[in-house]
Amino acid sequence: MRKWKRIETAEGPRFRSALAPHEAALLKNLGTALIGLLDERESSSPSDELEEITGIKTGSSESPDDPTLRRLLPDFYKSDDGDPLADSSDSLNAALRNLHEPQIIEAKRGAAQQLLDTVPDDGGRFELTEDAANAWISSVNDIRLTLGVMLEIGPHGPERLPDDHPLATHFDVYQWLTVLQEYLVLVLMGKPAG
């Protein structure tokens, strides 16, 4: 991956880069897998008669069982010791999840689809609008979160996995996505990347 370059145009800023063919294929595979994971969660929501009457989408009131989905769709409220809402946090999370999870899934799916639509099929140069660049940041972050769960990455690392570790290549992908995202954030902010 080449570094990102910001170009000012009459229609607003554009963000240019290039991907090697294997990088483009990897992003397409990971984005497609992310959409599949979100679709699976959405389809597991129970049917709701009120939704059929009003057209207002509702989601599951239960937290996902899958640790990856729990990371992508965390609880809305976490109580601390001595919190007066501690006893009602489960019901509060269930209500908030039921109301807001469909829109969150839709936003995550939309960002992933925008990434898929803008990744050049066989690699090469490409250009993003500001909206598409923000979708990339969001989607790459979601992909990183899913890989982070699989790799059991906590707030402080690990810095590296041994080369003979079965997930070493996945860790390399995680690091590559981190750099891709960081450089795009920097160029969006108008700062030089790297």
mmCIF file of C-alpha atoms in Angstrom, residues 17 148 154 160:
data_model
loop_
_atom_site.group_PDB
_atom_site.id
_atom_site.type_symbol
_atom_site.label_atom_id
_atom_site.label_comp_id
_atom_site.label_asym_id
_atom_site.label_seq_id
_atom_site.Cartn_x
_atom_site.Cartn_y
_atom_site.Cartn_z
ATOM 1 C CA SER A 17 -3.523 5.785 -2.874
ATOM 2 C CA GLY A 148 -8.293 -8.277 17.481
ATOM 3 C CA GLY A 154 -5.780 -6.271 24.534
ATOM 4 C CA ARG A 160 4.434 -9.272 17.805
#
